[in-house]
Coordinates of C-alpha atoms in Angstrom, one line a residue:
Chain A
M947 CA -29.0 -9.4 -11.3
V948 CA -25.3 -8.8 -11.8
S949 CA -25.0 -8.0 -15.8
K950 CA -22.6 -9.9 -17.7
I951 CA -18.9 -9.0 -17.8
K952 CA -18.6 -6.3 -20.0
K953 CA -16.1 -6.9 -23.2
K954 CA -13.9 -3.6 -23.1
S955 CA -12.3 -2.5 -26.5
K956 CA -9.5 -0.2 -26.7
K957 CA -10.4 3.1 -26.7
I958 CA -7.4 5.6 -26.5
T959 CA -8.9 9.1 -27.4
S960 CA -6.0 10.3 -29.9
F961 CA -3.0 9.2 -30.7
I962 CA 0.4 10.7 -28.6
S963 CA 3.5 10.7 -29.8
F964 CA 6.3 9.9 -26.9
Q965 CA 7.8 13.2 -26.3
D966 CA 3.8 14.5 -25.7
T967 CA 2.6 11.9 -23.5
I968 CA 5.9 13.2 -21.5
L969 CA 4.6 16.9 -22.1
N970 CA 1.4 15.8 -20.9
L971 CA 2.2 13.8 -17.6
Q972 CA 4.5 17.0 -16.8
K973 CA 1.6 19.5 -16.9
Y974 CA -0.7 17.6 -15.9
W975 CA 1.5 16.5 -12.2
S976 CA 2.9 20.6 -12.4
K977 CA -1.0 21.7 -12.2
K978 CA -1.1 19.3 -8.7
G979 CA 1.2 21.4 -7.1
C980 CA 4.3 19.2 -8.0
V981 CA 8.0 20.6 -8.9
I982 CA 8.7 19.7 -11.6
L983 CA 12.5 18.7 -12.2
Q984 CA 14.7 17.5 -15.1
P985 CA 16.1 14.1 -15.3
Y986 CA 19.2 13.7 -12.5
D987 CA 22.7 14.0 -14.8
L988 CA 24.3 11.0 -13.5
E989 CA 23.8 7.3 -14.7
V990 CA 21.0 5.6 -12.4
G991 CA 19.0 2.1 -12.5
A992 CA 15.6 3.6 -11.8
G993 CA 13.6 6.9 -11.3
T994 CA 13.7 6.1 -7.1
F995 CA 17.7 6.5 -7.3
H996 CA 17.3 10.1 -8.0
P997 CA 18.1 12.2 -5.3
A998 CA 14.6 13.8 -5.3
T999 CA 13.2 10.8 -4.5
T1000 CA 15.5 8.5 -2.0
L1001 CA 17.0 11.4 -0.2
R1002 CA 13.8 13.5 -0.4
S1003 CA 11.7 11.0 1.1
L1004 CA 13.5 11.1 4.2
G1005 CA 12.6 13.2 7.1
P1006 CA 9.8 15.6 8.0
K1007 CA 9.7 18.0 5.2
P1008 CA 6.6 18.0 2.7
W1009 CA 7.6 17.5 -0.7
K1010 CA 5.7 17.0 -4.3
T1011 CA 7.8 16.2 -7.4
A1012 CA 7.5 14.9 -10.9
Y1013 CA 10.2 14.2 -13.7
V1014 CA 11.5 12.1 -16.7
Q1015 CA 14.6 9.9 -15.4
P1016 CA 16.5 8.3 -18.1
S1017 CA 17.2 4.7 -17.0
R1018 CA 20.1 2.2 -17.6
R1019 CA 20.3 -1.4 -17.0
P1020 CA 23.0 -2.4 -18.9
T1021 CA 22.0 -6.2 -18.3
D1022 CA 18.9 -5.8 -20.1
G1023 CA 20.3 -4.6 -23.3
R1024 CA 20.0 -6.9 -26.5
Y1025 CA 21.8 -4.8 -28.8
G1026 CA 18.8 -3.3 -30.3
D1027 CA 17.5 -6.7 -31.6
N1028 CA 14.2 -7.3 -28.8
P1029 CA 11.2 -5.4 -29.8
N1030 CA 10.7 -5.0 -25.5
R1031 CA 13.7 -4.9 -23.6
L1032 CA 16.3 -1.7 -23.8
Q1033 CA 19.0 -1.3 -21.8
H1034 CA 18.1 2.8 -21.7
Y1035 CA 14.6 3.9 -21.3
Y1036 CA 12.5 6.4 -19.4
Q1037 CA 10.6 6.3 -16.6
F1038 CA 8.2 9.4 -15.3
Q1039 CA 8.4 9.2 -11.7
V1040 CA 6.0 11.2 -8.8
L1041 CA 6.8 11.3 -5.4
I1042 CA 4.4 13.1 -3.1
K1043 CA 5.5 13.1 0.8
P1044 CA 3.1 12.6 3.0
S1045 CA 1.2 10.7 0.2
P1046 CA -2.3 12.6 -0.1
K1047 CA -5.7 10.8 1.0
E1048 CA -6.9 11.2 -2.9
I1049 CA -3.5 9.8 -4.4
K1050 CA -5.4 6.7 -6.4
K1051 CA -7.9 9.5 -8.5
L1052 CA -4.8 12.0 -9.1
Y1053 CA -3.1 8.9 -10.6
L1054 CA -6.4 7.4 -12.8
N1055 CA -6.8 11.4 -13.8
S1056 CA -3.1 11.4 -15.1
L1057 CA -4.0 8.2 -17.2
T1058 CA -6.7 10.4 -18.8
A1059 CA -4.5 13.0 -19.2
I1060 CA -2.5 10.7 -21.6
G1061 CA -5.5 9.4 -23.8
I1062 CA -6.6 6.7 -21.1
D1063 CA -9.8 7.1 -19.3
H1064 CA -9.9 4.3 -16.8
K1065 CA -13.9 3.9 -17.4
D1066 CA -12.9 2.5 -21.0
H1067 CA -10.1 0.2 -19.5
D1068 CA -10.0 -2.6 -17.5
V1069 CA -7.2 -1.3 -14.9
R1070 CA -6.3 -3.2 -11.8
F1071 CA -4.2 -2.8 -8.8
V1072 CA -2.1 -5.8 -8.6
E1073 CA 0.1 -7.0 -5.7
D1074 CA 3.6 -5.5 -5.9
D1075 CA 5.8 -5.1 -3.1
W1076 CA 8.9 -3.7 -3.7
E1077 CA 12.4 -4.0 -2.2
S1078 CA 15.6 -2.4 -3.3
P1079 CA 18.7 -4.0 -1.6
T1080 CA 21.2 -1.6 -2.7
L1081 CA 19.0 1.4 -1.3
G1082 CA 17.8 -0.4 2.1
A1083 CA 14.3 0.6 0.6
A1084 CA 11.0 -1.3 1.0
G1085 CA 7.7 -0.5 0.3
L1086 CA 4.1 -1.8 -0.3
G1087 CA 1.9 -1.1 -3.3
W1088 CA 0.9 -2.2 -6.8
E1089 CA 2.1 -2.5 -10.1
V1090 CA -1.4 -1.3 -12.1
W1091 CA -2.4 -3.0 -15.0
C1092 CA -4.4 -1.5 -18.0
D1093 CA -6.3 -4.2 -20.1
G1094 CA -3.6 -6.7 -19.1
M1095 CA -0.4 -4.8 -19.5
E1096 CA 1.7 -3.5 -16.7
V1097 CA 1.7 0.5 -17.2
T1098 CA 3.0 1.7 -13.5
Q1099 CA 4.5 1.0 -10.4
F1100 CA 2.8 2.3 -7.5
T1101 CA 4.5 2.2 -3.9
Y1102 CA 4.1 3.5 -0.6
F1103 CA 7.6 3.9 0.7
Q1104 CA 7.9 2.2 4.1
Q1105 CA 12.0 1.8 4.5
M1106 CA 14.3 4.3 2.7
A1107 CA 18.1 4.0 3.0
G1108 CA 17.7 1.4 5.8
L1109 CA 15.7 4.4 7.8
E1110 CA 11.7 3.9 8.7
C1111 CA 9.9 6.7 6.4
N1112 CA 8.1 9.2 8.5
P1113 CA 5.8 10.9 7.0
I1114 CA 4.8 8.2 4.3
S1115 CA 5.9 9.2 0.2
V1116 CA 3.9 7.6 -2.6
E1117 CA 5.8 6.8 -5.4
I1118 CA 4.5 6.6 -9.3
T1119 CA 6.5 5.5 -11.4
Y1120 CA 5.1 5.1 -15.5
G1121 CA 7.3 3.2 -17.5
L1122 CA 7.3 5.5 -20.4
E1123 CA 8.0 3.1 -23.7
R1124 CA 5.5 0.5 -22.1
L1125 CA 2.6 3.0 -21.7
C1126 CA 3.2 4.4 -25.2
M1127 CA 3.2 1.0 -26.9
F1128 CA -0.1 0.6 -24.9
I1129 CA -1.2 4.0 -25.7
Q1130 CA 0.2 3.9 -29.5
N1131 CA -0.9 0.4 -30.1
K1132 CA 2.6 -0.8 -31.0
K1133 CA 4.3 -4.1 -30.4
N1134 CA 8.0 -3.1 -31.2
I1135 CA 9.5 -0.3 -28.6
F1136 CA 11.4 0.8 -32.0
D1137 CA 8.2 1.4 -34.1
L1138 CA 7.1 4.5 -31.7
A1139 CA 6.2 7.5 -33.0
W1140 CA 8.3 10.1 -30.6
N1141 CA 6.7 13.0 -32.5
N1142 CA 4.4 14.0 -34.7
E1143 CA 6.9 14.7 -37.5
G1144 CA 7.3 11.0 -38.2
I1145 CA 10.4 10.5 -36.3
L1146 CA 10.5 7.1 -34.5
Y1147 CA 12.1 5.8 -31.1
R1148 CA 14.3 3.6 -33.5
D1149 CA 15.7 7.1 -35.0
V1150 CA 16.4 8.2 -31.9
F1151 CA 18.0 5.2 -30.1
H1152 CA 18.6 2.2 -32.1
Q1153 CA 22.4 3.1 -32.6
S1154 CA 22.6 4.1 -29.3
E1155 CA 21.2 0.5 -28.0
K1156 CA 23.2 -1.5 -30.3
E1157 CA 26.8 0.6 -29.0
F1158 CA 25.6 0.7 -25.5
S1159 CA 25.1 -3.3 -25.6
A1160 CA 28.0 -4.0 -26.7
Y1161 CA 30.3 -1.8 -24.5
N1162 CA 28.2 -3.2 -21.5
F1163 CA 28.3 -6.9 -22.4
D1164 CA 31.9 -7.0 -24.4
Y1165 CA 34.4 -4.0 -24.2
A1166 CA 33.9 -2.0 -20.9
N1167 CA 37.4 -2.9 -19.2
T1168 CA 36.6 -4.6 -15.8
E1169 CA 39.9 -4.2 -14.6
N1170 CA 39.6 -0.4 -14.5
L1171 CA 35.7 -0.9 -13.5
F1172 CA 37.0 -2.6 -10.0
K1173 CA 39.3 -0.2 -9.6
I1174 CA 37.1 2.9 -9.9
F1175 CA 34.3 1.1 -8.0
D1176 CA 36.8 1.1 -4.7
M1177 CA 38.0 4.8 -5.6
L1178 CA 33.9 5.9 -5.8
E1179 CA 33.8 3.9 -2.4
S1180 CA 36.5 5.7 -0.7
E1181 CA 35.3 9.2 -1.9
A1182 CA 31.9 8.4 -1.0
K1183 CA 33.6 7.2 2.6
S1184 CA 35.3 10.6 2.5
L1185 CA 32.3 12.8 2.0
I1186 CA 30.3 10.7 4.6
E1187 CA 33.1 11.5 7.0
K1188 CA 33.0 15.3 6.4
K1189 CA 28.6 15.3 6.7
I1190 CA 28.0 16.2 2.6
S1191 CA 24.8 13.8 2.2
L1192 CA 24.5 15.0 -1.9
P1193 CA 27.8 14.8 -3.4
A1194 CA 28.6 11.4 -1.2
Y1195 CA 25.1 10.2 -2.6
D1196 CA 26.4 10.8 -6.2
Q1197 CA 29.7 9.0 -5.6
C1198 CA 27.1 6.1 -4.3
L1199 CA 25.1 6.2 -7.6
K1200 CA 28.3 6.1 -9.8
S1201 CA 29.6 3.1 -8.0
S1202 CA 26.3 1.7 -8.3
H1203 CA 26.4 1.9 -12.0
V1204 CA 29.8 0.2 -12.3
F1205 CA 28.6 -2.4 -10.4
N1206 CA 25.6 -2.7 -13.0
L1207 CA 28.5 -2.9 -15.7
L1208 CA 30.5 -5.1 -14.2
D1209 CA 27.5 -7.6 -13.3
A1210 CA 26.8 -6.9 -17.1
R1211 CA 30.2 -8.0 -18.2
G1212 CA 29.7 -11.2 -16.0
V1213 CA 32.8 -10.9 -13.9
I1214 CA 30.8 -10.8 -10.4
S1215 CA 30.6 -14.2 -8.8
V1216 CA 27.3 -14.9 -6.9
A1217 CA 29.3 -14.2 -3.6
Q1218 CA 31.0 -11.3 -4.7
R1219 CA 27.4 -9.7 -6.0
A1220 CA 25.9 -9.6 -2.6
E1221 CA 29.2 -8.1 -1.1
Y1222 CA 28.9 -5.5 -3.6
I1223 CA 25.5 -4.8 -2.9
A1224 CA 25.8 -4.8 0.7
R1225 CA 29.2 -2.0 0.4
I1226 CA 26.5 -0.1 -1.6
R1227 CA 23.8 -0.1 0.7
D1228 CA 25.8 0.8 3.3
L1229 CA 27.0 3.7 2.0
T1230 CA 23.1 4.7 0.8
K1231 CA 22.3 4.0 4.8
E1232 CA 25.0 6.4 6.0
I1233 CA 24.3 9.3 3.6
G1234 CA 20.5 8.6 4.6
K1235 CA 21.3 9.6 8.1
I1236 CA 23.3 12.6 7.4
W1237 CA 20.4 14.3 5.0
I1238 CA 18.2 13.3 7.7
E1239 CA 20.5 15.1 10.3
S1240 CA 20.7 18.4 7.5
Q1241 CA 16.7 18.1 7.4
N1242 CA 15.9 18.5 11.4
Chain B
M710 CA -32.8 -8.3 17.8
S711 CA -30.5 -6.1 16.9
E712 CA -28.2 -6.3 13.2
F713 CA -24.7 -5.3 13.3
F714 CA -22.7 -4.7 9.9
L715 CA -19.4 -3.3 9.4
E716 CA -17.7 -2.4 6.4
L717 CA -13.7 -1.4 6.3
F718 CA -13.2 0.3 2.7
S719 CA -9.7 0.6 2.0
E720 CA -7.3 0.8 -1.1
E721 CA -7.0 -2.5 -3.2
I722 CA -6.2 -5.3 -0.6
P723 CA -4.0 -8.5 -2.0
A724 CA -5.9 -11.7 -2.5
N725 CA -4.2 -13.6 0.2
L726 CA -3.8 -10.7 2.9
Q727 CA -7.9 -10.5 2.2
S728 CA -8.6 -13.8 3.0
N729 CA -6.6 -13.7 6.4
A730 CA -8.4 -10.5 7.2
R731 CA -11.3 -12.1 6.4
N732 CA -11.2 -14.8 8.7
E733 CA -9.7 -13.7 11.5
L734 CA -12.5 -10.9 11.6
K735 CA -15.3 -13.4 11.9
E736 CA -13.3 -15.4 14.2
I737 CA -12.2 -12.1 16.3
F738 CA -16.2 -11.0 16.5
Q739 CA -17.3 -14.8 17.3
K740 CA -15.2 -14.9 20.1
F741 CA -15.8 -11.7 21.7
L742 CA -19.4 -13.0 21.3
D743 CA -18.6 -16.0 23.5
E744 CA -16.5 -14.5 25.8
N745 CA -19.6 -11.8 26.6
D746 CA -22.2 -14.8 26.6
I747 CA -24.2 -13.1 23.6
T748 CA -25.7 -16.0 21.6
I749 CA -27.0 -15.0 18.6
N750 CA -29.3 -17.6 16.7
S751 CA -27.5 -17.0 13.3
K752 CA -23.6 -17.1 12.3
V753 CA -21.0 -14.7 12.0
K754 CA -20.3 -13.7 8.6
S755 CA -17.5 -11.7 6.7
F756 CA -16.9 -10.8 3.0
S757 CA -14.6 -9.4 0.9
T758 CA -13.7 -7.3 -2.2
P759 CA -10.3 -6.0 -2.6
N760 CA -11.8 -2.9 -1.4
R761 CA -14.4 -3.7 1.2
L762 CA -14.1 -6.0 4.2
V763 CA -17.4 -6.4 5.6
L764 CA -18.8 -8.2 8.8
Y765 CA -22.2 -9.4 9.4
I766 CA -23.7 -10.1 12.5
D767 CA -27.7 -10.8 12.8
K768 CA -30.6 -11.4 15.4
I769 CA -28.0 -9.9 18.3
P770 CA -30.2 -9.4 21.7
K771 CA -30.5 -6.1 22.5
E772 CA -28.8 -6.3 26.0
I773 CA -27.2 -9.7 28.1
E774 CA -27.3 -10.2 31.6
K775 CA -24.1 -10.5 33.2
K776 CA -24.0 -13.0 35.6
S777 CA -23.5 -12.5 39.2
L778 CA -20.0 -13.2 40.6
E779 CA -18.2 -13.7 43.3
I780 CA -15.0 -12.0 43.1
R781 CA -12.0 -12.9 45.8
G782 CA -9.8 -9.9 47.4
P783 CA -6.6 -10.3 49.4
S784 CA -6.0 -12.2 52.4
V785 CA -7.4 -10.7 55.8
N786 CA -4.3 -10.8 57.1
S787 CA -2.9 -8.9 54.7
Q788 CA -2.2 -5.0 55.0
D789 CA -4.9 -2.7 55.1
M790 CA -3.5 -1.1 52.3
A791 CA -4.0 -4.5 49.9
L792 CA -8.0 -4.1 51.3
Q793 CA -8.2 -0.3 50.2
G794 CA -6.6 -0.8 46.5
F795 CA -9.3 -3.7 46.5
L796 CA -12.6 -1.5 47.4
K797 CA -11.1 1.0 44.8
S798 CA -10.5 -1.1 41.8
N799 CA -14.1 -2.7 42.3
Q800 CA -15.2 1.0 43.3
I801 CA -17.3 -0.5 46.3
N802 CA -17.0 0.3 49.9
K803 CA -15.8 -1.9 52.9
S804 CA -19.2 -2.5 53.6
Q805 CA -19.7 -4.3 50.5
V806 CA -17.1 -7.0 51.7
Y807 CA -17.4 -10.0 53.2
K808 CA -15.1 -12.7 54.9
K809 CA -14.7 -16.4 53.6
T810 CA -12.2 -19.3 54.2
T811 CA -11.3 -20.9 51.5
D812 CA -8.3 -24.1 51.0
K813 CA -5.8 -21.3 50.8
G814 CA -7.0 -19.4 53.7
E815 CA -9.7 -16.8 54.7
F816 CA -10.1 -13.7 52.5
F817 CA -12.2 -10.9 51.7
F818 CA -15.1 -11.4 49.1
F819 CA -17.3 -8.9 47.0
K820 CA -20.4 -10.3 45.0
K821 CA -20.8 -8.6 41.9
P822 CA -24.8 -8.1 41.0
S823 CA -26.0 -9.2 37.7
V824 CA -26.0 -6.5 35.3
K825 CA -27.8 -5.8 32.2
I826 CA -25.3 -4.4 29.5
S827 CA -26.9 -2.8 26.2
T828 CA -25.1 -5.0 23.5
H829 CA -24.9 -1.9 21.6
Q830 CA -23.0 -0.4 24.1
L831 CA -20.7 -3.5 24.1
F832 CA -19.8 -3.5 21.0
R833 CA -19.1 0.0 20.8
D834 CA -16.6 0.2 23.9
N835 CA -14.8 -2.9 22.3
I836 CA -14.7 -2.2 18.6
K837 CA -11.6 -0.3 18.4
K838 CA -9.7 -3.1 20.5
L839 CA -11.3 -6.1 17.8
L840 CA -10.3 -4.5 14.8
A841 CA -6.7 -4.1 16.3
K842 CA -6.5 -7.6 17.0
I843 CA -6.3 -8.2 13.0
S844 CA -2.9 -9.6 12.2
W845 CA -2.0 -8.6 8.8
K846 CA 0.7 -10.6 7.5
K847 CA 2.1 -7.6 6.1
S848 CA 0.7 -4.1 7.0
M849 CA 1.4 -0.7 6.3
R850 CA 1.6 3.1 7.3
W851 CA 0.7 5.8 4.8
G852 CA 0.3 9.7 4.5
E853 CA 0.8 11.0 8.1
H854 CA -0.9 8.4 10.0
N855 CA 0.2 5.9 12.6
L856 CA -2.6 3.2 12.0
Y857 CA -1.1 -0.2 10.4
W858 CA -3.3 -1.9 7.9
G859 CA -2.9 -4.1 4.9
R860 CA -3.6 -1.2 2.6
P861 CA -4.5 2.7 3.0
L862 CA -7.7 2.1 4.8
K863 CA -10.2 5.0 3.6
S864 CA -13.6 4.6 5.2
I865 CA -15.1 2.8 8.3
L866 CA -19.2 2.2 8.4
A867 CA -20.7 0.8 11.6
V868 CA -23.8 0.4 11.7
F869 CA -25.9 -1.4 14.8
D870 CA -29.4 -1.3 15.1
K871 CA -30.2 0.9 11.5
S872 CA -27.9 3.6 13.9
I873 CA -23.8 4.6 13.5
L874 CA -21.9 2.4 15.7
D875 CA -20.0 5.6 16.7
F876 CA -16.0 5.1 17.4
N877 CA -12.7 6.7 15.4
L878 CA -9.8 4.1 15.4
N879 CA -6.8 6.3 14.5
H880 CA -7.8 9.2 12.0
L881 CA -10.9 7.7 11.1
Q882 CA -14.2 8.4 12.0
S883 CA -17.1 5.7 11.9
S884 CA -20.0 7.0 9.6
N885 CA -22.7 4.9 8.2
K886 CA -21.7 5.9 4.7
T887 CA -19.3 4.4 1.8
F888 CA -18.1 5.1 -1.4
V889 CA -19.8 3.5 -4.0
D890 CA -16.9 4.2 -6.9
K891 CA -14.0 2.3 -5.6
N892 CA -11.9 3.7 -8.1
L893 CA -12.3 7.4 -7.6
E894 CA -13.6 7.2 -4.0
E895 CA -16.5 9.3 -4.5
N896 CA -20.4 9.1 -4.4
L897 CA -20.9 8.4 -0.8
K898 CA -23.9 6.5 -0.1
K899 CA -25.6 5.5 3.2
F900 CA -27.1 2.7 4.6
T901 CA -28.7 1.4 7.6
E902 CA -29.3 -2.2 6.8
F903 CA -27.0 -5.0 5.8
K904 CA -29.5 -6.4 2.8
N905 CA -29.9 -2.9 1.2
Y906 CA -26.0 -2.8 1.1
E907 CA -25.8 -6.0 -0.5
K908 CA -28.5 -5.8 -2.7
F909 CA -27.4 -1.9 -3.8
F910 CA -24.0 -3.5 -4.7
K911 CA -25.3 -6.4 -6.6
L912 CA -27.2 -4.0 -8.7
N913 CA -24.0 -2.5 -9.2
N914 CA -21.8 -5.2 -10.6
I915 CA -20.6 -5.8 -7.7
I916 CA -20.8 -9.0 -5.3
I917 CA -19.8 -8.6 -1.7
D918 CA -19.7 -12.2 -1.0
Q919 CA -16.6 -14.0 -2.2
E920 CA -18.2 -17.3 -2.8
L921 CA -21.2 -16.0 -4.5
R922 CA -18.5 -14.4 -6.7
K923 CA -16.4 -17.0 -7.1
D924 CA -19.7 -19.3 -8.7
F925 CA -20.6 -16.4 -10.9
I926 CA -17.0 -16.1 -12.4
I927 CA -17.3 -20.2 -12.9
K928 CA -20.4 -19.7 -14.6
E929 CA -19.7 -17.1 -16.8
I930 CA -15.9 -18.8 -17.9
I931 CA -18.2 -21.7 -18.7
K932 CA -20.5 -20.2 -21.0
A933 CA -18.0 -18.3 -22.6

């Protein structure tokens, strides 16, 4: 007979600080053969925008990487007042091409490395197909829930920069703050223990959240930002003509962030929004083509 | 009488894709049975869990008789090349054809004799084509494979009359084993009969039949 559903308790092997969570994930994925990269040194909205994911997921060459990526989403800022929302947060990103057969096992064991044994928790793979209009990208996959909380995005890329992926990469993105709130059983991001010496997330980032929210929503000079967007787009186009993909992609990332700032300032209409996204996507597509040519 | 059961084990398939695939799988195999005049004294059944798409057909006759069939060939007035092509495609010689007048004129005919075909053979010859008929609303590729499926397909268990129904689907080879641990995709276990498969998973807290699973959940919710 089917036994009764077991009531599972939140069992965390040991307390793990924010910085140790990152270190443990880096160690784990390093042992699995991933190139451990450092964050990309430009403002991006997610780990996916790092060229180590966007561009490296294109073309035939195998690739394995893992890195932390500070991610900026200006519209998500709340002046440091909201316990769950930030305009600057961290993602831990893993990209493996081609996606290995045992990827689910690798992922579940990575949770064990940060104190979450999947046997003690209700881990679910819930449908969450992904699309990025600015990257011209799409993938199929899941958001992974641990005892009802979303802790990871798990995606098989099917398309990137408007091009079909072949072979297929798998992307695993851990939302580090949310994951640590689960591990440390905290209700407020700012209460997370950054290390084991009493330093909290608040001590590191609260002022930054307040000030950047003010910049993003109130003070960013929109007249200049519109000009900067045009300049970046023009620079990207010129570099595309010269067929140098990586510097062209940098211009594209910068223009994407400028667009996000304009969006946060509320100066972009619905029609303009679609037009700006299309302009960024067009750049990404051209860059993707140049990148692939360079890979063959 | 024979039993056929199939388990397509994959990473978690979303609920709506799962129910479509489950229904289609049943319809595709029912149509295949009908088209081949295979009468079973039971119903084609299909089941699913997020990881397991299962088909079960019981009481299949071991062989079927394909009735004698009169096949029309080219017109007697057509060039010899047409007749040669007809002979070749039916793997026969000229002595086996005869002339017959119809409303549309005189034609060559061939009477295909009735034959006995093993259903095992018929299933093996058609299963790949049948599985390719599942029309996923959304499908994907993974790794370096060219197969499209709802989510990555990891193993195929196919048993006909307690033996493996041997075939390959792209990079996957059928077997009589499946993963017991759906998360780590470990602990392969062999099955030769559906009743043992169903019983084993029930003992391991997995109800294969979605309707029974639904009833169980509702009962537990009411109790709670």
